[in-house]
Short mmCIF file of C-alpha atoms and ligand atoms in Angstrom, two decimals:
data_model
loop_
_atom_site.label_atom_id
_atom_site.label_comp_id
_atom_site.label_asym_id
_atom_site.label_seq_id
_atom_site.Cartn_x
_atom_site.Cartn_y
_atom_site.Cartn_z
CA MET A 17 0.27 -0.02 0.30
CA LYS A 18 1.52 3.35 -0.92
CA SER A 19 1.07 5.94 2.13
CA ILE A 20 -1.02 8.98 1.67
CA SER A 21 1.88 11.26 1.83
CA PHE A 22 3.48 9.47 -1.26
CA LYS A 23 0.51 9.83 -3.15
CA LEU A 24 -0.39 13.21 -2.40
CA ALA A 25 3.89 14.62 -3.03
CA GLY A 26 3.27 12.44 -6.62
CA ALA A 27 0.03 14.04 -7.72
CA PHE A 28 1.71 17.56 -6.85
CA PHE A 29 4.93 17.02 -7.89
CA ILE A 30 3.88 16.06 -11.76
CA PHE A 31 0.93 18.71 -11.59
CA THR A 32 3.93 21.51 -10.69
CA LEU A 33 6.17 19.69 -13.06
CA PHE A 34 4.00 20.12 -15.85
CA ILE A 35 2.70 23.88 -15.48
CA GLU A 36 6.37 24.73 -14.52
CA SER A 37 7.43 23.06 -17.71
CA ILE A 38 5.16 24.48 -19.90
CA LEU A 39 5.60 28.17 -18.04
CA PHE A 40 9.28 27.86 -18.71
CA VAL A 41 9.24 26.75 -22.39
CA THR A 42 7.06 29.59 -23.25
CA LEU A 43 9.30 32.29 -21.33
CA TYR A 44 12.28 30.73 -22.93
CA SER A 45 10.94 30.48 -26.69
CA SER A 46 9.61 34.22 -25.82
CA ILE A 47 13.32 35.69 -25.09
CA VAL A 48 14.91 33.56 -27.68
CA ASN A 49 12.38 34.53 -30.41
CA THR A 50 12.69 38.18 -28.90
CA ARG A 51 16.43 38.32 -29.16
CA ILE A 52 16.55 36.96 -32.52
CA ASN A 53 14.01 39.53 -33.46
CA ASP A 54 16.16 42.34 -32.19
CA GLU A 55 19.23 41.32 -33.87
CA ILE A 56 17.47 40.83 -36.96
CA HIS A 57 16.05 44.73 -36.72
CA ALA A 58 19.44 45.74 -35.98
CA LEU A 59 20.95 44.20 -39.19
CA GLN A 60 18.20 45.99 -41.12
CA LYS A 61 18.66 49.10 -39.39
CA ARG A 62 22.30 48.96 -40.31
CA GLY A 63 21.12 48.21 -43.83
CA ASN A 64 18.92 50.96 -43.74
CA SER A 65 21.66 53.55 -42.69
CA HIS A 66 24.19 52.35 -45.35
CA ARG A 67 21.24 52.83 -47.84
CA ASP A 68 20.65 56.52 -47.16
CA VAL A 69 24.09 57.47 -47.50
CA LEU A 70 24.48 55.11 -51.06
CA GLU A 71 21.16 57.39 -52.25
CA LYS A 72 22.88 60.58 -51.85
CA HIS A 73 26.14 59.24 -53.48
CA PHE A 74 25.77 55.89 -55.65
CA ASP A 75 29.29 56.62 -56.88
CA GLN A 76 32.35 53.55 -56.53
CA ARG A 77 34.00 55.71 -53.86
CA THR A 78 31.27 55.58 -51.59
CA VAL A 79 30.44 52.28 -52.25
CA GLU A 80 33.75 50.84 -51.13
CA HIS A 81 34.13 53.18 -48.30
CA VAL A 82 30.75 51.91 -47.19
CA ALA A 83 32.33 48.26 -47.39
CA LEU A 84 35.16 49.31 -45.74
CA MET A 85 33.74 50.65 -42.90
CA GLU A 86 32.03 47.34 -42.45
CA THR A 87 34.84 45.02 -42.22
CA GLU A 88 35.53 46.44 -38.85
CA ALA A 89 32.45 45.50 -37.76
CA GLU A 90 30.76 41.95 -36.58
CA THR A 91 28.29 42.61 -39.64
CA ASN A 92 29.39 42.14 -43.60
CA VAL A 93 27.71 43.71 -45.96
CA ILE A 94 27.84 43.76 -50.06
CA ILE A 95 26.65 46.29 -52.22
CA THR A 96 25.24 45.42 -55.67
CA ASP A 97 23.68 47.05 -58.72
CA LYS A 98 19.95 46.62 -59.42
CA ASN A 99 21.13 43.45 -61.59
CA ARG A 100 22.88 42.09 -58.38
CA HIS A 101 26.13 42.66 -59.71
CA ILE A 102 28.16 43.24 -56.46
CA LEU A 103 29.81 46.39 -56.41
CA ALA A 104 31.81 45.97 -53.18
CA GLN A 105 32.44 43.30 -50.22
CA SER A 106 33.23 43.87 -47.03
CA VAL A 107 35.22 40.63 -46.74
CA PRO A 108 35.71 37.97 -49.17
CA GLY A 109 34.00 34.52 -48.82
CA ASP A 110 30.80 32.83 -50.74
CA MET A 111 27.50 34.87 -49.35
CA THR A 112 26.29 35.29 -52.67
CA GLU A 113 23.23 32.68 -52.27
CA HIS A 114 20.92 35.31 -51.13
CA LEU A 115 21.95 37.88 -54.18
CA HIS A 116 19.66 35.61 -56.08
CA PHE A 117 16.12 36.15 -54.16
CA GLU A 118 12.90 35.95 -55.68
CA GLU A 119 11.11 38.91 -54.16
CA LYS A 120 9.12 41.39 -56.29
CA ASN A 121 8.55 44.51 -53.82
CA ILE A 122 11.20 45.12 -51.26
CA PRO A 123 9.84 47.85 -49.20
CA ARG A 124 12.13 50.84 -48.60
CA SER A 125 12.55 49.57 -44.82
CA GLY A 126 14.27 46.80 -45.88
CA THR A 127 13.34 42.98 -45.22
CA ALA A 128 14.92 39.72 -43.58
CA LEU A 129 16.33 37.50 -46.48
CA SER A 130 16.82 34.48 -44.28
CA SER A 131 16.47 34.26 -40.55
CA HIS A 132 17.55 30.64 -40.04
CA TRP A 133 19.90 31.33 -37.52
CA ASN A 134 19.85 27.52 -36.08
CA THR A 135 20.36 26.26 -39.53
CA ALA A 136 21.79 28.55 -42.18
CA LYS A 137 25.61 30.23 -41.63
CA TYR A 138 24.14 33.78 -41.73
CA ILE A 139 21.29 35.78 -41.46
CA CYS A 140 20.85 38.07 -43.94
CA ALA A 141 18.83 41.26 -44.53
CA ILE A 142 18.40 43.39 -47.63
CA SER A 143 17.56 47.24 -48.59
CA PRO A 144 16.99 48.71 -51.38
CA ILE A 145 18.83 51.79 -52.54
CA MET A 146 16.49 53.76 -54.39
CA LYS A 147 16.64 57.33 -57.14
CA ASP A 148 13.17 59.08 -57.84
CA GLY A 149 11.32 56.13 -57.19
CA LYS A 150 13.50 53.31 -59.31
CA THR A 151 15.79 50.99 -57.44
CA ILE A 152 19.22 51.26 -57.99
CA GLY A 153 21.12 48.96 -56.20
CA TYR A 154 21.00 46.98 -52.97
CA VAL A 155 22.55 46.74 -49.76
CA PHE A 156 22.76 43.42 -48.16
CA MET A 157 24.14 43.02 -44.87
CA TYR A 158 24.99 40.12 -43.49
CA LEU A 159 25.72 38.35 -39.51
CA GLU A 160 27.31 35.32 -38.84
CA THR A 161 24.77 32.66 -36.88
CA SER A 162 27.61 31.59 -34.64
CA SER A 163 27.39 34.41 -32.07
CA ILE A 164 23.05 34.14 -32.26
CA GLN A 165 23.96 30.45 -31.42
CA ALA A 166 26.02 31.33 -28.84
CA LEU A 167 23.42 33.61 -27.73
CA VAL A 168 20.98 31.01 -27.58
CA GLN A 169 23.14 28.34 -25.64
CA SER A 170 23.97 31.04 -22.89
CA ILE A 171 20.29 31.80 -22.63
CA THR A 172 19.62 28.02 -22.68
CA LYS A 173 22.21 27.10 -19.85
CA ARG A 174 20.50 29.44 -17.55
CA PHE A 175 17.10 28.51 -18.05
CA ILE A 176 18.25 24.65 -17.23
CA ILE A 177 20.05 25.95 -14.26
CA CYS A 178 16.92 27.73 -13.29
CA PHE A 179 14.83 25.23 -14.18
CA GLY A 180 16.52 22.58 -12.00
CA LEU A 181 16.69 25.08 -9.09
CA THR A 182 12.32 25.55 -9.53
CA GLY A 183 12.43 21.65 -9.64
CA ILE A 184 14.72 21.00 -6.29
CA PHE A 185 12.64 23.70 -4.61
CA THR A 186 9.55 22.51 -5.44
CA VAL A 187 10.35 18.63 -4.34
CA ILE A 188 11.50 20.09 -1.16
CA ALA A 189 8.48 22.34 -0.51
CA ILE A 190 6.18 19.29 -1.78
CA PHE A 191 7.71 16.74 0.61
CA LEU A 192 7.36 19.39 3.83
CA PHE A 193 4.17 20.29 2.73
CA SER A 194 2.93 16.42 2.38
CA ARG A 195 4.26 15.92 5.65
CA PHE A 196 2.65 18.70 7.49
CA LEU A 197 -0.82 18.01 5.74
CA THR A 198 -0.59 13.86 6.21
CA ARG A 199 1.52 13.67 9.75
CA PRO A 200 -2.01 14.36 11.51
CA ILE A 201 -3.69 11.82 9.12
CA ILE A 202 -0.88 9.09 10.03
CA MET A 203 -1.35 10.22 13.30
CA ILE A 204 -4.95 9.90 13.62
CA LYS A 205 -5.16 6.74 11.73
CA GLU A 206 -2.46 4.99 14.28
CA THR A 207 -4.50 6.30 17.06
CA THR A 208 -7.83 4.70 15.77
CA GLU A 209 -5.95 1.41 15.37
CA SER A 210 -4.96 1.11 18.75
CA ILE A 211 -8.40 2.51 19.96
CA MET A 212 -9.41 -0.60 17.84
CA ASN A 213 -7.11 -2.82 19.64
CA GLY A 214 -8.50 -2.06 22.77
CA GLN A 215 -6.49 1.10 24.13
CA HIS A 216 -8.97 3.50 24.94
CA ASP A 217 -7.30 6.24 26.86
CA ILE A 218 -5.36 7.94 24.25
CA SER A 219 -4.43 11.82 23.54
CA LEU A 220 -3.52 12.98 19.97
CA ASP A 221 -0.81 15.95 19.99
CA ILE A 222 -2.31 17.53 17.35
CA LYS A 223 -3.08 21.50 18.01
CA ARG A 224 -4.49 22.79 14.77
CA ASN A 225 -7.29 25.15 14.11
CA ASP A 226 -8.26 23.67 11.13
CA GLU A 227 -10.63 20.27 10.21
CA LEU A 228 -7.99 18.31 11.25
CA GLY A 229 -7.68 19.58 14.26
CA GLU A 230 -11.52 19.15 14.52
CA LEU A 231 -11.29 15.88 13.83
CA ALA A 232 -8.49 14.71 16.01
CA ALA A 233 -10.42 16.66 18.99
CA SER A 234 -13.75 14.65 17.95
CA ILE A 235 -11.30 11.22 17.85
CA GLU A 236 -10.16 12.32 21.53
CA ASN A 237 -13.69 12.26 22.81
CA LEU A 238 -14.97 9.24 20.95
CA SER A 239 -11.96 7.51 22.52
CA SER A 240 -12.70 9.16 26.13
CA GLY A 241 -16.51 7.96 25.27
CA LEU A 242 -15.69 4.42 24.47
CA ASN A 243 -13.63 4.53 27.87
CA ARG A 244 -16.29 5.63 29.84
CA LEU A 245 -18.95 3.15 28.12
CA GLN A 246 -16.31 0.25 28.97
CA LYS A 247 -16.07 0.91 32.28
CA GLU A 248 -19.84 1.19 32.71
CA ARG A 249 -20.42 -1.69 31.05
CA ASN A 250 -17.78 -3.24 33.59
CA ASP A 251 -19.83 -1.57 36.66
CA PHE A 252 -22.90 -3.05 35.07
CA LEU A 253 -22.03 -6.16 34.82
CA SER A 254 -20.05 -6.38 38.61
CA SER A 255 -23.44 -4.87 40.15
CA VAL A 256 -25.72 -7.42 38.32
CA ALA A 257 -23.39 -10.21 39.62
CA HIS A 258 -23.17 -9.08 42.88
CA GLU A 259 -27.19 -8.38 42.73
CA LEU A 260 -28.06 -11.70 41.68
CA ARG A 261 -25.55 -13.24 44.21
CA THR A 262 -27.52 -12.66 47.41
CA PRO A 263 -30.87 -13.92 46.22
CA ILE A 264 -29.44 -17.06 44.72
CA THR A 265 -27.72 -17.85 47.89
CA TYR A 266 -30.88 -17.69 49.87
CA ILE A 267 -32.18 -19.68 47.86
CA LYS A 268 -29.87 -22.18 48.11
CA GLY A 269 -29.35 -21.96 51.84
CA TYR A 270 -33.35 -22.35 52.23
CA THR A 271 -33.40 -25.14 48.93
CA ASP A 272 -30.78 -26.84 51.03
CA ILE A 273 -32.44 -27.12 54.41
CA ALA A 274 -36.13 -27.46 53.42
CA MET A 275 -34.58 -30.65 51.35
CA ARG A 276 -34.35 -32.44 55.24
CA ASP A 277 -36.17 -35.43 55.93
CA LYS A 278 -36.54 -34.76 59.66
CA LEU A 279 -38.50 -31.42 58.45
CA ASP A 280 -42.19 -31.02 59.81
CA ASP A 281 -44.35 -29.66 57.24
CA ALA A 282 -45.07 -26.10 58.50
CA ALA A 283 -41.65 -25.61 58.68
CA ARG A 284 -40.96 -26.74 55.45
CA HIS A 285 -43.66 -24.59 53.81
CA GLN A 286 -42.10 -21.42 55.75
CA TYR A 287 -38.81 -22.29 54.09
CA LEU A 288 -40.52 -22.82 50.83
CA SER A 289 -42.36 -19.27 50.80
CA ILE A 290 -38.95 -18.03 51.37
CA ILE A 291 -37.75 -19.44 49.01
CA LYS A 292 -40.68 -18.35 46.35
CA GLU A 293 -40.32 -15.02 47.61
CA GLU A 294 -36.66 -14.71 46.71
CA THR A 295 -37.31 -16.62 43.63
CA ASP A 296 -39.80 -13.45 42.90
CA ASN A 297 -37.30 -10.80 43.47
CA LEU A 298 -34.88 -12.39 40.79
CA ALA A 299 -37.58 -12.47 38.36
CA ARG A 300 -38.68 -8.47 39.39
CA LEU A 301 -35.11 -7.89 38.81
CA VAL A 302 -34.48 -9.30 35.71
CA ASP A 303 -37.52 -7.96 34.40
CA ASP A 304 -36.42 -4.51 35.66
CA LEU A 305 -32.86 -4.90 34.03
CA PHE A 306 -34.67 -5.91 30.66
CA LEU A 307 -36.71 -2.56 31.11
CA LEU A 308 -33.86 -0.42 31.98
CA THR A 309 -32.12 -1.74 29.07
CA LYS A 310 -34.95 -1.00 26.96
CA LEU A 311 -35.46 2.23 28.11
CA LYS A 312 -32.07 2.88 26.83
CA GLN A 313 -32.39 2.27 23.50
CA PRO A 314 -32.90 5.19 21.06
CA SER A 315 -35.96 3.33 19.35
CA PHE A 316 -37.45 3.13 22.61
CA THR A 317 -40.85 5.19 22.49
CA ILE A 318 -43.90 6.09 24.26
CA GLN A 319 -47.66 6.48 23.42
CA LYS A 320 -48.95 9.64 24.70
CA LYS A 321 -52.27 10.43 25.02
CA ARG A 322 -54.09 13.41 26.86
CA VAL A 323 -55.19 11.86 30.21
CA HIS A 324 -57.23 13.44 32.89
CA LEU A 325 -54.75 13.97 36.02
CA HIS A 326 -57.10 13.69 38.74
CA THR A 327 -59.12 10.46 37.61
CA PHE A 328 -55.28 8.97 36.60
CA ILE A 329 -54.15 9.40 39.91
CA GLN A 330 -56.94 8.56 42.38
CA LYS A 331 -56.76 5.46 40.13
CA GLU A 332 -52.83 4.90 41.27
CA VAL A 333 -53.74 5.94 44.79
CA GLN A 334 -56.45 2.78 44.91
CA LYS A 335 -54.43 0.79 43.42
CA SER A 336 -51.98 0.93 46.22
CA GLN A 337 -54.56 1.85 49.27
CA ILE A 338 -54.41 -1.79 50.97
CA ALA A 339 -50.57 -2.18 51.35
CA PHE A 340 -50.50 1.34 52.63
CA SER A 341 -53.31 0.82 55.28
CA GLU A 342 -51.79 -2.88 56.43
CA LYS A 343 -48.61 -0.41 57.27
CA GLN A 344 -51.07 1.85 58.55
CA ILE A 345 -49.70 5.01 56.48
CA GLY A 346 -52.22 7.53 55.35
CA LEU A 347 -52.24 7.71 51.55
CA SER A 348 -53.89 11.13 50.49
CA PHE A 349 -54.40 13.15 46.93
CA TYR A 350 -55.14 16.75 46.02
CA ILE A 351 -55.47 17.26 42.42
CA PRO A 352 -57.24 20.09 41.01
CA LYS A 353 -60.41 18.41 38.69
CA ASN A 354 -59.12 20.98 35.71
CA LEU A 355 -55.60 19.46 34.93
CA TYR A 356 -55.05 17.37 31.78
CA VAL A 357 -51.85 16.04 30.73
CA SER A 358 -50.16 14.36 28.21
CA LEU A 359 -48.97 10.95 28.56
CA ASP A 360 -48.68 7.16 28.28
CA GLU A 361 -50.93 5.73 30.98
CA LYS A 362 -49.44 2.21 31.21
CA ARG A 363 -45.87 3.70 31.64
CA PHE A 364 -46.51 6.55 33.75
CA SER A 365 -48.40 4.36 35.95
CA GLN A 366 -44.84 2.67 36.56
CA VAL A 367 -43.65 5.51 37.56
CA MET A 368 -46.48 6.56 40.12
CA THR A 369 -46.42 2.75 41.48
CA ASN A 370 -42.59 2.75 42.27
CA LEU A 371 -42.78 5.90 44.13
CA LEU A 372 -45.42 5.58 45.96
CA ASN A 373 -43.90 1.99 46.72
CA ASN A 374 -40.89 3.91 47.96
CA ALA A 375 -43.08 6.06 50.13
CA ARG A 376 -44.83 3.21 52.06
CA HIS A 377 -41.01 1.21 51.97
CA TYR A 378 -39.46 4.00 53.84
CA SER A 379 -42.11 5.41 55.91
CA ASP A 380 -43.26 4.15 59.58
CA PRO A 381 -46.71 3.40 60.95
CA ASP A 382 -48.94 6.26 61.62
CA THR A 383 -47.54 8.67 58.98
CA GLU A 384 -48.96 10.14 55.85
CA VAL A 385 -48.13 10.26 52.20
CA THR A 386 -49.56 12.95 49.72
CA VAL A 387 -49.98 13.07 46.41
CA THR A 388 -50.34 16.62 44.74
CA ALA A 389 -50.16 18.41 41.29
CA TRP A 390 -51.02 21.94 40.03
CA LYS A 391 -49.61 24.00 36.97
CA SER A 392 -47.16 26.43 37.06
CA LYS A 393 -46.52 28.49 33.88
CA ASP A 394 -45.83 25.73 31.02
CA GLU A 395 -45.48 22.82 33.64
CA ILE A 396 -47.60 20.49 35.50
CA ILE A 397 -45.87 19.50 38.79
CA ILE A 398 -46.79 16.26 40.64
CA THR A 399 -45.32 16.01 44.14
CA VAL A 400 -45.02 12.38 46.26
CA ALA A 401 -44.15 13.52 49.84
CA ASP A 402 -44.05 11.44 52.93
CA GLU A 403 -42.94 11.63 56.45
CA GLY A 404 -40.57 8.50 56.48
CA CYS A 405 -36.52 8.21 57.08
CA GLY A 406 -35.86 10.89 54.49
CA ILE A 407 -32.70 11.03 52.06
CA PRO A 408 -29.56 12.62 53.32
CA GLU A 409 -28.76 15.53 51.13
CA GLU A 410 -25.76 14.36 49.93
CA GLU A 411 -27.16 11.04 49.00
CA ARG A 412 -30.19 12.89 46.69
CA SER A 413 -27.98 13.13 43.18
CA TYR A 414 -27.13 9.58 43.05
CA ILE A 415 -30.72 7.47 44.35
CA PHE A 416 -31.83 7.94 40.43
CA GLU A 417 -28.86 5.79 39.33
CA ARG A 418 -29.02 2.15 39.07
CA PHE A 419 -28.56 -0.26 42.04
CA TYR A 420 -27.84 2.63 44.09
CA ARG A 421 -29.20 1.82 47.67
CA ILE A 422 -28.88 4.03 51.00
CA GLU A 423 -29.02 1.12 52.74
CA LYS A 424 -25.95 -0.84 51.47
CA SER A 425 -26.18 -4.28 53.55
CA ARG A 426 -28.94 -6.07 51.49
CA SER A 427 -31.24 -7.99 54.20
CA ARG A 428 -34.35 -9.43 53.16
CA GLN A 429 -36.40 -7.09 55.08
CA THR A 430 -34.56 -3.95 53.48
CA GLY A 431 -33.60 -5.50 50.73
CA GLY A 432 -35.07 -3.42 47.07
CA THR A 433 -32.36 -3.53 44.25
CA GLY A 434 -32.11 -0.32 43.23
CA MET A 435 -33.57 -0.15 39.72
CA GLY A 436 -36.80 1.73 41.10
CA LEU A 437 -35.74 5.21 40.57
CA ALA A 438 -33.41 4.48 37.49
CA ILE A 439 -36.31 3.39 35.66
CA VAL A 440 -38.38 6.38 36.91
CA LYS A 441 -36.08 8.81 35.75
CA GLU A 442 -36.16 7.12 32.31
CA MET A 443 -40.03 7.11 32.02
CA VAL A 444 -39.99 10.79 33.16
CA GLU A 445 -37.50 11.70 30.69
CA HIS A 446 -38.57 9.75 27.71
CA HIS A 447 -41.77 11.86 28.83
CA GLY A 448 -40.13 15.01 28.30
CA GLY A 449 -39.67 15.74 31.78
CA LEU A 450 -37.54 16.20 34.80
CA ILE A 451 -37.72 14.43 38.54
CA THR A 452 -35.81 15.68 41.61
CA VAL A 453 -36.00 15.14 45.20
CA ASN A 454 -35.98 17.48 48.27
CA GLY A 455 -36.02 16.67 52.04
CA ARG A 456 -38.97 17.77 54.31
CA TYR A 457 -38.82 19.49 57.52
CA PRO A 458 -38.84 18.04 60.52
CA LYS A 459 -38.32 14.83 58.24
CA GLY A 460 -39.35 12.64 54.88
CA SER A 461 -38.57 13.41 51.61
CA GLU A 462 -40.60 15.04 48.35
CA PHE A 463 -40.36 13.57 44.90
CA MET A 464 -41.26 16.26 41.96
CA ILE A 465 -41.75 15.63 38.75
CA ARG A 466 -42.19 18.49 36.16
CA LEU A 467 -43.82 17.54 32.80
CA PRO A 468 -44.14 20.20 29.78
CA ALA A 469 -47.86 21.52 29.99
CA GLU A 470 -50.42 21.03 27.16
CA LYS A 471 -50.08 23.78 24.49
N1 LIG B 20 -39.09 7.82 50.19
C1 LIG B 20 -37.98 7.41 50.36
N2 LIG B 20 -37.51 7.63 51.61
C2 LIG B 20 -36.33 7.46 52.00
N3 LIG B 20 -35.44 6.73 50.99
C3 LIG B 20 -35.77 6.21 49.54
C4 LIG B 20 -37.26 6.94 49.22
N4 LIG B 20 -37.29 6.41 48.13
C5 LIG B 20 -35.81 5.95 47.85
N5 LIG B 20 -35.29 5.87 48.86
C6 LIG B 20 -33.52 5.38 49.00
O1 LIG B 20 -33.31 5.40 47.40
C7 LIG B 20 -32.56 4.48 47.18
C8 LIG B 20 -33.24 3.81 45.59
O2 LIG B 20 -34.48 3.81 45.45
P1 LIG B 20 -34.81 2.78 44.73
O3 LIG B 20 -36.57 2.67 44.57
O4 LIG B 20 -34.21 3.13 43.07
O5 LIG B 20 -34.49 1.41 45.15
P2 LIG B 20 -34.90 0.34 45.88
O6 LIG B 20 -36.23 1.01 46.39
O7 LIG B 20 -34.09 0.45 46.85
O8 LIG B 20 -35.41 -1.07 45.06
P3 LIG B 20 -36.45 -1.34 44.04
O9 LIG B 20 -35.80 -1.68 42.94
O10 LIG B 20 -37.22 -2.43 44.42
O11 LIG B 20 -37.37 0.15 44.18
C9 LIG B 20 -33.53 3.06 48.08
O12 LIG B 20 -32.64 1.89 48.53
C10 LIG B 20 -33.36 4.34 49.27
O13 LIG B 20 -32.46 4.11 49.91
MG1 LIG B 21 -38.11 1.37 44.85
#
């Protein structure tokens, strides 16, 4: 597998090399062409100035004088009459091939006859000598192409050096750039791999103010979330194991006793009923666990409908009345008759049953439990208040956690499983509400549910 930095650097390199090559070639050919055009123009201009002199004095002396002048220059000249017979030549040599050109109308400003600087030995320009509108001769100017070739060679050499240097700088820049860009990606990849391998306590050292920085922060959050989840799962499993152990110990112990031969029927019956009670507790715990798991799933939904609160609470109170009377605890409710609230009756009935069971369970005889409700702004408030043992202030934030009990010893008399309020909280929140608990004076507790009122 090729690394992302390699791919990125390769793609950038090919792209920049392509662009740079086009720019260099364009610039190179435009500079070379300009230089050659300049040379040809200069040659033409020089020919024109000789022509101007010869137009004034077109005699043998002047012609030879012009040729003589040119012997000292880089350029060469041939002066002919109108039939292109040579009148004078600055250097001896075979430069006569251009004398028999085809073109008819040569402008007075002259023209280039040959500009093949890279193949021919000379470049050549011609200027016609005119008198009274008629051509009486020609000035042919020559420049050896070797000087132009040397010039072009030196330009080419510089361009190659520049191109090479640009290439080296580009490679270095691309290397640094791709490392800067891909280093965090590689770190993130390695980190996610170690998360997958079970290492959840990671921190990415990427402090950047861009999308990669945000991605790194999200991955850190994800990792700490996974960490928390794993810890929660472990805690949960050990709590479940712990909760199951007590009833199973009772069941096992009492089954051993009940199986003894010498036992009379009454005693055996008593032990069997304890076993049944513990089995019921176990079944209830498993049901509660199932319910709580279901409530935690995002797919769990409730079926709300408009409920007359007075009628609803009256039914709930009636259901609990016998159990309250058995323990000689008073149970009353004060609900205005005009209150309606949007509820899933079956689910909310579980909320009320749990709260009333707790109120009864944690109260002494000859005390009073009261259910009230009222409307406040856009909320319906329902309270369940008792005069029982109360909940210490420092424990109040924990009692809604699953398995949390204030009385930690799990005797058969006091022993709930600590699931009731966790279920209540989930149910209330599914109704869009909140539940809190407060102490009462001189003793007791008050659970308060706030539900959104009807619009
Ligand atoms: N009305 C109350 N008065 C005093 N303490 C309470 C009251 N309601 C709850 N508690 C405390 O909060 C703890 C958690 O209550 P919760 O209903 O979740 O569990 P539980 O009653 O122990 O068990 P169960 O799952 O059977 O209901 C209880 O163990 C108890 O200590
Ligand atoms: Mg309870």
